[in-house]
Short mmCIF file of C-alpha atoms in Angstrom, two decimals:
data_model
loop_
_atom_site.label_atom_id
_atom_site.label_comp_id
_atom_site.label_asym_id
_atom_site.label_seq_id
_atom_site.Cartn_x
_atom_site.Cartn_y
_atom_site.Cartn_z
CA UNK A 177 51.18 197.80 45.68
CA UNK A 178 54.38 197.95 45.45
CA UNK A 179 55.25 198.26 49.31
CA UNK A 180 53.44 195.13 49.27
CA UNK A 181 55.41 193.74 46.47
CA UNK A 182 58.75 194.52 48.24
CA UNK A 183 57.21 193.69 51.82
CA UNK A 184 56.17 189.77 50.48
CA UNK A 185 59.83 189.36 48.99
CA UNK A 186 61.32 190.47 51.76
CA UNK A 187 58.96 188.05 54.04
CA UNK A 188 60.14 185.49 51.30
CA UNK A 189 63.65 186.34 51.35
CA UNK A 190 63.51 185.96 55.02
CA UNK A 191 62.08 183.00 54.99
CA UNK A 192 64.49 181.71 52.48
CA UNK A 193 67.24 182.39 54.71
CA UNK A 194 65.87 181.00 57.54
CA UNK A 195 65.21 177.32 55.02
CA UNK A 196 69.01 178.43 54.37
CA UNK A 197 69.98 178.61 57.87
CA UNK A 198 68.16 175.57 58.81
CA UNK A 199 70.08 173.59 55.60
CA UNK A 200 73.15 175.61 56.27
CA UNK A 201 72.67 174.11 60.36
CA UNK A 202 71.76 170.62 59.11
CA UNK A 203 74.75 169.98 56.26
CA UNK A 204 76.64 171.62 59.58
CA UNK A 205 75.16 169.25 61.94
CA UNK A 206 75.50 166.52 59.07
CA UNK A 207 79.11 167.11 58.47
CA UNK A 208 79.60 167.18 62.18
CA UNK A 209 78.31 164.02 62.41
CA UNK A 210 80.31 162.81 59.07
CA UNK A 211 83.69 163.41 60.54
CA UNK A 212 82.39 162.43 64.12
CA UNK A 213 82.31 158.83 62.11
CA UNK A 214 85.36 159.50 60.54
CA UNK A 215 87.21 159.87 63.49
CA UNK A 216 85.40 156.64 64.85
CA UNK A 217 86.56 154.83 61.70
CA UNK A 218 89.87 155.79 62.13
CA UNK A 219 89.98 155.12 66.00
CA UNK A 220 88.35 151.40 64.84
CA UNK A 221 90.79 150.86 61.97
CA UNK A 222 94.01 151.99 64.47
CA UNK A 223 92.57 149.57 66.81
CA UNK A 224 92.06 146.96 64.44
CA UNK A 225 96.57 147.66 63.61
CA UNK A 226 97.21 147.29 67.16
CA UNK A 227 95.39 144.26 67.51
CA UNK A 228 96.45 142.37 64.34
CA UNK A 229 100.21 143.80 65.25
CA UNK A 230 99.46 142.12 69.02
CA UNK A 231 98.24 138.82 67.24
CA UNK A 232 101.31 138.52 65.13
CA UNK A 233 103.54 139.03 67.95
CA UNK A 234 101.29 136.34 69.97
CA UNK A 235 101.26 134.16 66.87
CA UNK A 236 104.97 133.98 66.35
CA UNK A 237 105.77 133.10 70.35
CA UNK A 238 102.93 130.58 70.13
CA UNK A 239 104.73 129.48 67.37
CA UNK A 240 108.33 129.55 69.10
CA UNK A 241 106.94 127.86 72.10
CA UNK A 242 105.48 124.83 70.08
CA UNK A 243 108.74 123.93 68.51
CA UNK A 244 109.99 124.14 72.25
CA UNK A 245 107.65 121.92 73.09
CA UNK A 246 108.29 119.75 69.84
CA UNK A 247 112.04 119.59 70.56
CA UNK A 248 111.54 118.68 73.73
CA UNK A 249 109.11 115.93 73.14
CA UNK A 250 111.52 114.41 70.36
CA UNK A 251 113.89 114.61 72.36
CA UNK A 252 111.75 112.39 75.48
CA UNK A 253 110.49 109.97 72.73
CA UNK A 254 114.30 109.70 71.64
CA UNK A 255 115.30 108.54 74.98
CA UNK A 256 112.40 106.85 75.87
CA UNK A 257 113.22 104.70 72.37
CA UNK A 258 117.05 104.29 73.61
CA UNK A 259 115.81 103.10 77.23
CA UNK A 260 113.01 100.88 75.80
CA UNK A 261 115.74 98.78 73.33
CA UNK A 262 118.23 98.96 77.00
CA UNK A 263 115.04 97.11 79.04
CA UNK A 264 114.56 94.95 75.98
CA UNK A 265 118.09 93.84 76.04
CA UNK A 266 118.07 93.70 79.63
CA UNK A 267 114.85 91.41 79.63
CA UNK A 268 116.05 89.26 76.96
CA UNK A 269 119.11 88.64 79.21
CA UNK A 270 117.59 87.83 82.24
CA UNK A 271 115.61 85.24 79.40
CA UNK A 272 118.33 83.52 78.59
CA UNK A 273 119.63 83.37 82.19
CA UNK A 274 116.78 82.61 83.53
CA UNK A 275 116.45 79.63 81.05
CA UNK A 276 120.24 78.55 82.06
CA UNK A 277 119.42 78.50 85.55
CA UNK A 278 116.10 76.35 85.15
CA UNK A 279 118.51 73.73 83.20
CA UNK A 280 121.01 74.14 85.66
CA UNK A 281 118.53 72.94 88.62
CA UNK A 282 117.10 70.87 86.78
CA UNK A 283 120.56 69.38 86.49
CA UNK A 284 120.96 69.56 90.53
CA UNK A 285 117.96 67.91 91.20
CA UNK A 286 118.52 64.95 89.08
CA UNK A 287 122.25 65.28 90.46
CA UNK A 288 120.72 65.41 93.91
CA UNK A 289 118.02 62.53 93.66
CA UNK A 290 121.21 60.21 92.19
CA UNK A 291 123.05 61.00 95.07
CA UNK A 292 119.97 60.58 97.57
CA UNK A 293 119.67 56.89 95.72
CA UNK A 294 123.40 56.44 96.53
CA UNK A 295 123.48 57.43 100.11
CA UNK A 296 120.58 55.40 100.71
CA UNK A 297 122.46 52.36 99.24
CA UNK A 298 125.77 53.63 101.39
CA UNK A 299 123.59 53.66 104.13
CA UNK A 300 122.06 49.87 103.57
CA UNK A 301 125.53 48.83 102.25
CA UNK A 302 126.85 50.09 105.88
CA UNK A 303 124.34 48.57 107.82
CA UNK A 304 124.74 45.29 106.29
CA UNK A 305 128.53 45.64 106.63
CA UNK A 306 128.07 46.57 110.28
CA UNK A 307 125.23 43.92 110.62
CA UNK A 308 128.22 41.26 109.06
CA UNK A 309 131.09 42.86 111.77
CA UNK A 310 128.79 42.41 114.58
CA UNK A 311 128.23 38.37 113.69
CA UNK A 312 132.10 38.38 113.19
CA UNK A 313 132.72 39.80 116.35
CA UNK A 314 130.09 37.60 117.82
CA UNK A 315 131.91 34.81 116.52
CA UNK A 316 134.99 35.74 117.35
CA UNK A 317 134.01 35.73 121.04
CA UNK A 318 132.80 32.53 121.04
CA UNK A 319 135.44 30.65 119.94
#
């Protein structure tokens, strides 16, 4: 009996510390596999540093570059404001010579048509002065 006794403890104390082993192995394995995703985490969250650190650094010359680009622009629409009010002036100008020289020829035509009128009664005044020299010198010969 009592070889038995002490032969089933031992079988269960075996088998104990083979459940033992096995729990021992798994909590092993388990840990393992704990800081296995530890060390992921850790990898993810440096990543995660070195990315937001990149953005920043992306962010702030995105930034710099758009108030290039701003300063530049206000500067364009600042002389594209100062040459608009130049062609502005320049157009009202031509305007108002423009309008002098329509007045001025239309001056010069009526100053031409008078003077068209005159020569034409030159011209008939001559001819009828020429008209009256050749009956004078007609007469003239005849007596």
């Amino acid at each position: 009996g009592r070889a038995r006794d002490q032969a089933a403890e031992l079988e269960h104390l075996r088998e104990s510390r083979r459940r033992t082993g096995r729990l021992v192995n798994e909590a092993e394995e388990h840990n393992r596999s704990d800081q296995s995703r530890q060390e992921q985490i850790d990898f993810d969250v440096d990543a995660e540093r070195q990315l937001h650190v990149d953005l920043k650094k992306e962010l702030t010359l995105l930034r710099d570059e758009l108030n290039k680009i701003g300063h530049e622009a206000e500067a364009k629409i600042g002389s594209a404001n100062i040459r608009i009010v130049a062609l502005r002036d320049e157009r009202n100008e031509f305007a108002e010579q423009t309008k002098h020289r329509v007045h001025a020829n239309r001056r010069l035509r009526i100053e031409r048509d008078e003077l068209k009128t005159k020569k034409a009664a030159l011209t008939d005044e001559k001819e009828a002065l020429m008209k009256s020299l050749e009956e004078l010198d007609q007469t003239c010969n005849i007596a």
